[in-house]
């Protein structure tokens, strides 16, 4: 097989993975970067961990491991490659670094933040400790390493209730997502003290939107991420982490579904489950969308940007993440 024939066959087989969500006219804009990234990964012994909100050309064509925050943390703990590129946001890259202090962790854009992580500082956590002495602090993984370092344990949307109930106390502080905390509170007898942080993507969904969808699309199944307001979760048919939503669609195969979460979630599932009708709306996360094939390629070519965590902070933050992973 000639090299050019091999390259063309490879491009076609990659395109097969995304042809239901990427129009043929857009594909040529991606193929050079995809080829370069696949080659760089091999040469540099690198691996790409990608969150479920990454665009289909990243998620299906260059990522080695995909998943929700919990899966990415679990997989980061097992990585053997020398370099980890985190296609996601900064708190995810910091978590990968905490679990791999000796490896190089790269994030393609340093500005890929998170409104939840930005809503609370380590000093705020200190004030909560003073105000509620002896009450354990659960930090959502969507926090900076410095905030995790002040917490007793971390949680994700996939294990929040289990983490809260594992502590054996009648009260816990859960920060920074008020809605996630209230959604967990509705499922447990543990009293939850919440912070007032919100996800800028999920706070925008409303029960009225769900009512309109049900009217316009009879039989539609509504899935909501637990970062949505409690009244939205109550009006939905199911709520779970991004991985749980994906599993729900894959196992139950609803004919028509809406995912009240970031837009790429539907695209990534729709690429493979072509018989399901995915109804929008969805909201874009501007932070997740800072990651592109072009800056992933640049990260691998130039080692930009290396993620670092102050070693004194890292020791304590790692403890909170590892305590969660040990559950
Ligand atoms: P998941 O852990 O459910 O993937 O959620 C991460 C996130 O940032 C949701 O907005
Ligand atoms: Fe943060 Fe919300 Fe974006 Fe997730 S979707 S990274 S919680 S801003």
Short mmCIF file of C-alpha atoms and ligand atoms in Angstrom, two decimals:
data_model
loop_
_atom_site.label_atom_id
_atom_site.label_comp_id
_atom_site.label_asym_id
_atom_site.label_seq_id
_atom_site.Cartn_x
_atom_site.Cartn_y
_atom_site.Cartn_z
CA UNK A 1 0.00 0.00 0.00
CA UNK A 2 1.47 3.37 -0.99
CA UNK A 3 1.87 5.94 1.83
CA UNK A 4 -0.66 8.28 0.25
CA UNK A 5 -3.19 5.45 -0.11
CA UNK A 6 -2.59 4.52 3.54
CA UNK A 7 -3.12 8.11 4.66
CA UNK A 8 -6.32 8.38 2.64
CA UNK A 9 -7.66 5.11 4.07
CA UNK A 10 -6.84 6.28 7.57
CA UNK A 11 -8.60 9.60 6.98
CA UNK A 12 -11.70 7.78 5.72
CA UNK A 13 -11.83 5.43 8.67
CA UNK A 14 -11.43 8.37 11.08
CA UNK A 15 -14.14 10.28 9.27
CA UNK A 16 -16.46 7.28 9.64
CA UNK A 17 -16.43 7.91 13.39
CA UNK A 18 -17.85 11.42 13.06
CA UNK A 19 -19.65 11.53 9.70
CA UNK A 20 -23.06 11.87 11.38
CA UNK A 21 -22.08 15.05 13.19
CA UNK A 22 -19.37 16.70 11.04
CA UNK A 23 -20.38 17.67 7.48
CA UNK A 24 -17.97 16.48 4.72
CA UNK A 25 -17.16 20.10 3.84
CA UNK A 26 -15.73 20.73 7.34
CA UNK A 27 -13.63 17.56 7.59
CA UNK A 28 -10.61 18.70 5.47
CA UNK A 29 -10.01 21.50 7.99
CA UNK A 30 -9.32 18.90 10.69
CA UNK A 31 -7.35 16.15 9.00
CA UNK A 32 -3.87 17.76 9.03
CA UNK A 33 -4.02 18.46 12.76
CA UNK A 34 -5.41 14.99 13.48
CA UNK A 35 -2.59 13.31 11.54
CA UNK A 36 0.03 15.46 13.25
CA UNK A 37 -1.42 14.76 16.72
CA UNK A 38 -1.56 10.99 16.17
CA UNK A 39 2.07 11.08 15.05
CA UNK A 40 3.21 13.32 17.93
CA UNK A 41 1.50 11.10 20.49
CA UNK A 42 3.45 8.08 19.26
CA UNK A 43 6.78 9.89 19.04
CA UNK A 44 6.48 11.63 22.41
CA UNK A 45 4.86 8.77 24.38
CA UNK A 46 1.88 10.99 25.12
CA UNK A 47 -1.73 10.27 25.90
CA UNK A 48 -4.79 12.50 25.52
CA UNK A 49 -7.48 12.50 28.21
CA UNK A 50 -10.62 14.23 26.95
CA UNK A 51 -13.76 15.28 28.80
CA UNK A 52 -17.20 14.42 27.41
CA UNK A 53 -17.68 18.12 26.48
CA UNK A 54 -14.86 18.14 23.95
CA UNK A 55 -15.86 18.50 20.30
CA UNK A 56 -16.34 15.30 18.23
CA UNK A 57 -13.12 15.67 16.22
CA UNK A 58 -11.18 15.68 19.51
CA UNK A 59 -13.37 13.19 21.35
CA UNK A 60 -13.61 10.58 18.58
CA UNK A 61 -10.44 11.14 16.53
CA UNK A 62 -7.48 11.91 18.83
CA UNK A 63 -8.46 11.15 22.45
CA UNK A 64 -7.17 7.98 24.10
CA UNK A 65 -9.41 8.15 27.15
CA UNK A 66 -12.74 9.95 27.37
CA UNK A 67 -15.19 10.34 30.22
CA UNK A 68 -16.64 12.40 33.03
CA UNK A 69 -14.52 14.06 35.71
CA UNK A 70 -14.53 10.94 37.86
CA UNK A 71 -13.42 8.65 35.03
CA UNK A 72 -10.70 11.10 33.98
CA UNK A 73 -9.38 11.26 37.56
CA UNK A 74 -9.47 7.46 37.89
CA UNK A 75 -7.73 6.97 34.53
CA UNK A 76 -5.18 9.70 35.25
CA UNK A 77 -4.11 7.67 38.29
CA UNK A 78 -3.22 4.71 36.02
CA UNK A 79 -1.47 6.45 33.11
CA UNK A 80 1.87 4.99 32.01
CA UNK A 81 2.70 7.44 29.21
CA UNK A 82 5.25 10.17 29.97
CA UNK A 83 3.09 13.07 28.83
CA UNK A 84 -0.60 13.65 29.54
CA UNK A 85 -2.49 16.21 27.47
CA UNK A 86 -5.69 17.18 29.21
CA UNK A 87 -8.37 18.16 26.72
CA UNK A 88 -10.67 19.77 29.26
CA UNK A 89 -10.45 22.58 31.77
CA UNK A 90 -7.76 23.62 34.22
CA UNK A 91 -9.13 21.92 37.33
CA UNK A 92 -9.09 18.60 35.42
CA UNK A 93 -5.48 19.14 34.37
CA UNK A 94 -4.53 20.01 37.96
CA UNK A 95 -6.19 16.82 39.19
CA UNK A 96 -4.23 14.79 36.61
CA UNK A 97 -1.02 16.50 37.81
CA UNK A 98 -1.84 15.81 41.48
CA UNK A 99 -2.16 12.12 40.65
CA UNK A 100 0.97 12.11 38.44
CA UNK A 101 3.45 14.45 40.11
CA UNK A 102 6.41 13.07 38.12
CA UNK A 103 4.78 13.23 34.69
CA UNK A 104 4.41 16.17 32.34
CA UNK A 105 0.79 17.31 32.22
CA UNK A 106 -0.10 19.76 29.45
CA UNK A 107 -3.20 21.90 29.00
CA UNK A 108 -3.54 23.40 25.50
CA UNK A 109 -5.01 26.71 26.76
CA UNK A 110 -4.28 28.15 30.19
CA UNK A 111 -7.46 30.23 30.08
CA UNK A 112 -9.71 27.15 30.07
CA UNK A 113 -11.27 27.86 33.46
CA UNK A 114 -14.60 27.12 35.11
CA UNK A 115 -17.18 29.43 36.72
CA UNK A 116 -17.56 27.01 39.63
CA UNK A 117 -13.82 26.79 40.30
CA UNK A 118 -13.65 30.60 40.14
CA UNK A 119 -16.48 31.04 42.67
CA UNK A 120 -14.49 30.15 45.78
CA UNK A 121 -11.01 30.80 47.22
CA UNK A 122 -8.99 28.93 49.86
CA UNK A 123 -9.65 31.87 52.24
CA UNK A 124 -13.42 31.34 51.79
CA UNK A 125 -12.99 27.69 52.78
CA UNK A 126 -11.04 28.79 55.86
CA UNK A 127 -13.94 31.03 56.88
CA UNK A 128 -16.41 28.16 56.46
CA UNK A 129 -14.24 25.98 58.75
CA UNK A 130 -14.27 28.69 61.40
CA UNK A 131 -18.00 29.14 61.11
CA UNK A 132 -18.85 25.40 61.22
CA UNK A 133 -16.17 23.79 63.42
CA UNK A 134 -15.96 20.01 63.09
CA UNK A 135 -18.23 19.83 60.00
CA UNK A 136 -16.42 17.96 57.18
CA UNK A 137 -15.84 19.79 53.91
CA UNK A 138 -16.54 18.09 50.58
CA UNK A 139 -15.01 19.96 47.64
CA UNK A 140 -16.46 19.34 44.21
CA UNK A 141 -13.67 18.38 41.83
CA UNK A 142 -14.51 21.61 39.94
CA UNK A 143 -12.25 23.61 42.28
CA UNK A 144 -8.64 24.77 42.22
CA UNK A 145 -5.97 22.57 43.81
CA UNK A 146 -5.60 25.28 46.49
CA UNK A 147 -9.28 24.89 47.46
CA UNK A 148 -9.03 21.08 47.39
CA UNK A 149 -6.09 21.38 49.77
CA UNK A 150 -8.41 22.97 52.35
CA UNK A 151 -11.06 20.24 52.02
CA UNK A 152 -11.45 16.84 53.67
CA UNK A 153 -12.47 14.97 50.55
CA UNK A 154 -13.41 15.63 46.92
CA UNK A 155 -16.46 14.51 44.99
CA UNK A 156 -17.70 14.62 41.42
CA UNK A 157 -21.23 14.68 40.06
CA UNK A 158 -20.90 10.91 39.66
CA UNK A 159 -20.30 10.11 43.33
CA UNK A 160 -21.44 13.17 45.33
CA UNK A 161 -24.11 11.41 47.37
CA UNK A 162 -21.86 8.41 48.12
CA UNK A 163 -19.07 10.75 49.26
CA UNK A 164 -21.41 12.76 51.51
CA UNK A 165 -22.82 9.60 53.11
CA UNK A 166 -19.38 8.02 53.54
CA UNK A 167 -18.42 10.64 56.10
CA UNK A 168 -20.79 9.35 58.80
CA UNK A 169 -21.79 12.83 60.02
CA UNK A 170 -25.23 14.41 60.17
CA UNK A 171 -23.96 17.61 58.48
CA UNK A 172 -21.46 18.31 55.72
CA UNK A 173 -20.31 21.41 53.90
CA UNK A 174 -20.44 20.89 50.16
CA UNK A 175 -18.83 23.48 47.93
CA UNK A 176 -18.88 25.38 45.64
CA UNK A 177 -21.97 24.32 43.59
CA UNK A 178 -25.18 25.35 45.33
CA UNK A 179 -27.38 23.42 42.90
CA UNK A 180 -25.40 20.18 43.06
CA UNK A 181 -25.46 20.47 46.87
CA UNK A 182 -29.23 21.01 46.90
CA UNK A 183 -29.79 18.17 44.44
CA UNK A 184 -27.76 15.82 46.66
CA UNK A 185 -29.60 17.12 49.75
CA UNK A 186 -32.88 15.97 48.20
CA UNK A 187 -31.54 12.38 48.08
CA UNK A 188 -30.02 12.03 51.55
CA UNK A 189 -30.83 12.59 55.19
CA UNK A 190 -27.44 14.30 55.71
CA UNK A 191 -27.90 18.05 56.14
CA UNK A 192 -25.90 19.91 53.52
CA UNK A 193 -24.46 23.38 53.95
CA UNK A 194 -23.94 24.85 50.47
CA UNK A 195 -21.86 27.62 48.89
CA UNK A 196 -23.39 29.93 46.31
CA UNK A 197 -21.35 28.96 43.23
CA UNK A 198 -23.09 28.11 39.96
CA UNK A 199 -22.10 26.64 36.61
CA UNK A 200 -22.66 29.29 33.96
CA UNK A 201 -23.75 26.59 31.48
CA UNK A 202 -26.25 24.66 33.61
CA UNK A 203 -27.77 27.53 35.60
CA UNK A 204 -29.45 28.76 32.38
CA UNK A 205 -31.82 25.81 31.91
CA UNK A 206 -35.37 26.32 33.21
CA UNK A 207 -38.45 24.18 33.96
CA UNK A 208 -40.39 26.29 31.42
CA UNK A 209 -37.95 25.16 28.72
CA UNK A 210 -38.63 21.52 29.68
CA UNK A 211 -42.42 22.10 29.53
CA UNK A 212 -42.06 23.60 26.04
CA UNK A 213 -39.91 20.68 24.89
CA UNK A 214 -42.44 18.16 26.16
CA UNK A 215 -45.18 19.96 24.28
CA UNK A 216 -43.27 20.32 21.02
CA UNK A 217 -41.65 16.86 21.05
CA UNK A 218 -44.13 14.27 22.38
CA UNK A 219 -42.45 11.36 24.17
CA UNK A 220 -39.14 13.19 24.60
CA UNK A 221 -36.91 11.92 27.42
CA UNK A 222 -35.28 14.76 29.37
CA UNK A 223 -31.90 14.23 31.01
CA UNK A 224 -30.36 16.94 33.22
CA UNK A 225 -26.90 17.30 34.70
CA UNK A 226 -27.00 17.74 38.52
CA UNK A 227 -25.39 21.18 38.16
CA UNK A 228 -28.81 22.33 36.86
CA UNK A 229 -31.12 24.12 39.33
CA UNK A 230 -33.14 21.66 41.50
CA UNK A 231 -36.43 22.66 39.85
CA UNK A 232 -34.94 21.67 36.47
CA UNK A 233 -33.71 18.33 37.84
CA UNK A 234 -37.18 17.73 39.36
CA UNK A 235 -38.85 18.36 36.00
CA UNK A 236 -36.42 16.04 34.14
CA UNK A 237 -36.81 12.26 33.71
CA UNK A 238 -33.29 11.49 34.89
CA UNK A 239 -30.29 13.32 36.31
CA UNK A 240 -26.69 12.14 36.37
CA UNK A 241 -23.10 12.97 35.57
CA UNK A 242 -22.07 13.29 31.93
CA UNK A 243 -21.02 9.61 31.94
CA UNK A 244 -24.28 8.57 33.58
CA UNK A 245 -26.29 10.47 30.94
CA UNK A 246 -24.29 8.83 28.19
CA UNK A 247 -24.82 5.36 29.73
CA UNK A 248 -28.54 6.07 30.08
CA UNK A 249 -28.91 6.89 26.37
CA UNK A 250 -26.79 3.93 25.32
CA UNK A 251 -28.61 1.38 27.46
CA UNK A 252 -32.22 2.68 27.27
CA UNK A 253 -32.12 3.90 23.64
CA UNK A 254 -34.88 6.52 23.89
CA UNK A 255 -36.21 7.37 20.41
CA UNK A 256 -36.01 11.09 21.20
CA UNK A 257 -33.93 12.72 23.91
CA UNK A 258 -32.67 16.09 25.12
CA UNK A 259 -29.55 16.46 27.27
CA UNK A 260 -29.70 19.59 29.43
CA UNK A 261 -25.97 20.12 29.48
CA UNK A 262 -23.09 21.21 27.24
CA UNK A 263 -23.72 20.87 23.48
CA UNK A 264 -20.87 18.50 22.59
CA UNK A 265 -22.37 15.77 24.80
CA UNK A 266 -25.20 15.19 22.31
CA UNK A 267 -22.84 15.42 19.33
CA UNK A 268 -20.47 12.83 20.78
CA UNK A 269 -23.23 10.33 21.52
CA UNK A 270 -25.09 11.08 18.27
CA UNK A 271 -21.94 10.26 16.29
CA UNK A 272 -22.35 6.64 17.34
CA UNK A 273 -26.05 6.20 18.11
CA UNK A 274 -27.39 7.38 14.79
CA UNK A 275 -30.94 6.07 15.27
CA UNK A 276 -31.67 8.42 18.21
CA UNK A 277 -33.14 11.89 17.71
CA UNK A 278 -31.23 14.42 19.83
CA UNK A 279 -33.28 17.56 20.38
CA UNK A 280 -31.52 20.80 21.33
CA UNK A 281 -31.32 23.26 23.24
CA UNK A 282 -27.98 22.89 24.85
CA UNK A 283 -25.50 25.49 26.11
CA UNK A 284 -21.85 25.85 25.12
CA UNK A 285 -19.16 25.97 27.80
CA UNK A 286 -16.79 28.73 26.62
CA UNK A 287 -13.97 27.26 28.72
CA UNK A 288 -14.21 23.74 27.29
CA UNK A 289 -14.44 25.25 23.81
CA UNK A 290 -11.01 26.91 24.21
CA UNK A 291 -9.49 23.49 23.51
CA UNK A 292 -9.07 22.80 19.79
CA UNK A 293 -7.18 20.35 17.60
CA UNK A 294 -4.81 23.18 16.71
CA UNK A 295 -3.84 23.97 20.28
CA UNK A 296 -3.60 20.27 21.21
CA UNK A 297 -1.13 19.90 18.34
CA UNK A 298 0.76 22.98 19.53
CA UNK A 299 0.85 21.62 23.08
CA UNK A 300 2.50 18.43 21.84
CA UNK A 301 4.91 20.29 19.57
CA UNK A 302 6.01 22.94 22.05
CA UNK A 303 5.16 21.52 25.53
CA UNK A 304 2.77 24.35 26.15
CA UNK A 305 1.35 24.71 28.72
CA UNK A 306 2.96 22.70 31.51
CA UNK A 307 0.64 22.36 34.52
CA UNK A 308 2.29 22.91 37.88
CA UNK A 309 0.92 22.73 41.42
CA UNK A 310 2.80 24.12 44.40
CA UNK A 311 4.19 21.00 46.18
CA UNK A 312 2.89 22.10 49.61
CA UNK A 313 -0.60 22.56 48.16
CA UNK A 314 -0.31 19.35 46.14
CA UNK A 315 0.31 17.13 49.19
CA UNK A 316 -2.96 18.20 50.82
CA UNK A 317 -5.03 18.40 47.63
CA UNK A 318 -3.87 14.92 46.57
CA UNK A 319 -5.05 13.56 49.91
CA UNK A 320 -8.59 14.87 49.25
CA UNK A 321 -8.66 13.43 45.71
CA UNK A 322 -7.19 10.07 46.74
CA UNK A 323 -9.64 9.75 49.63
CA UNK A 324 -12.44 10.11 47.07
CA UNK A 325 -10.87 7.60 44.68
CA UNK A 326 -10.45 5.08 47.50
CA UNK A 327 -14.23 4.95 48.14
P1 LIG B 1 -19.00 15.57 34.91
O1 LIG B 1 -18.10 15.16 36.03
O2 LIG B 1 -20.40 15.07 35.09
O3 LIG B 1 -18.41 15.17 33.61
O4 LIG B 1 -19.16 17.14 34.93
C1 LIG B 1 -18.08 18.00 34.77
C2 LIG B 1 -18.51 19.34 34.44
O5 LIG B 1 -17.73 20.25 34.35
C3 LIG B 1 -19.92 19.54 34.21
O6 LIG B 1 -20.17 20.84 33.90
FE1 LIG B 2 -17.29 24.62 34.64
FE2 LIG B 2 -19.82 24.58 33.87
FE3 LIG B 2 -17.90 24.62 32.04
FE4 LIG B 2 -18.33 22.40 33.53
S1 LIG B 2 -19.70 23.32 32.05
S2 LIG B 2 -16.35 23.35 33.07
S3 LIG B 2 -18.92 23.33 35.49
S4 LIG B 2 -18.34 26.24 33.53
#
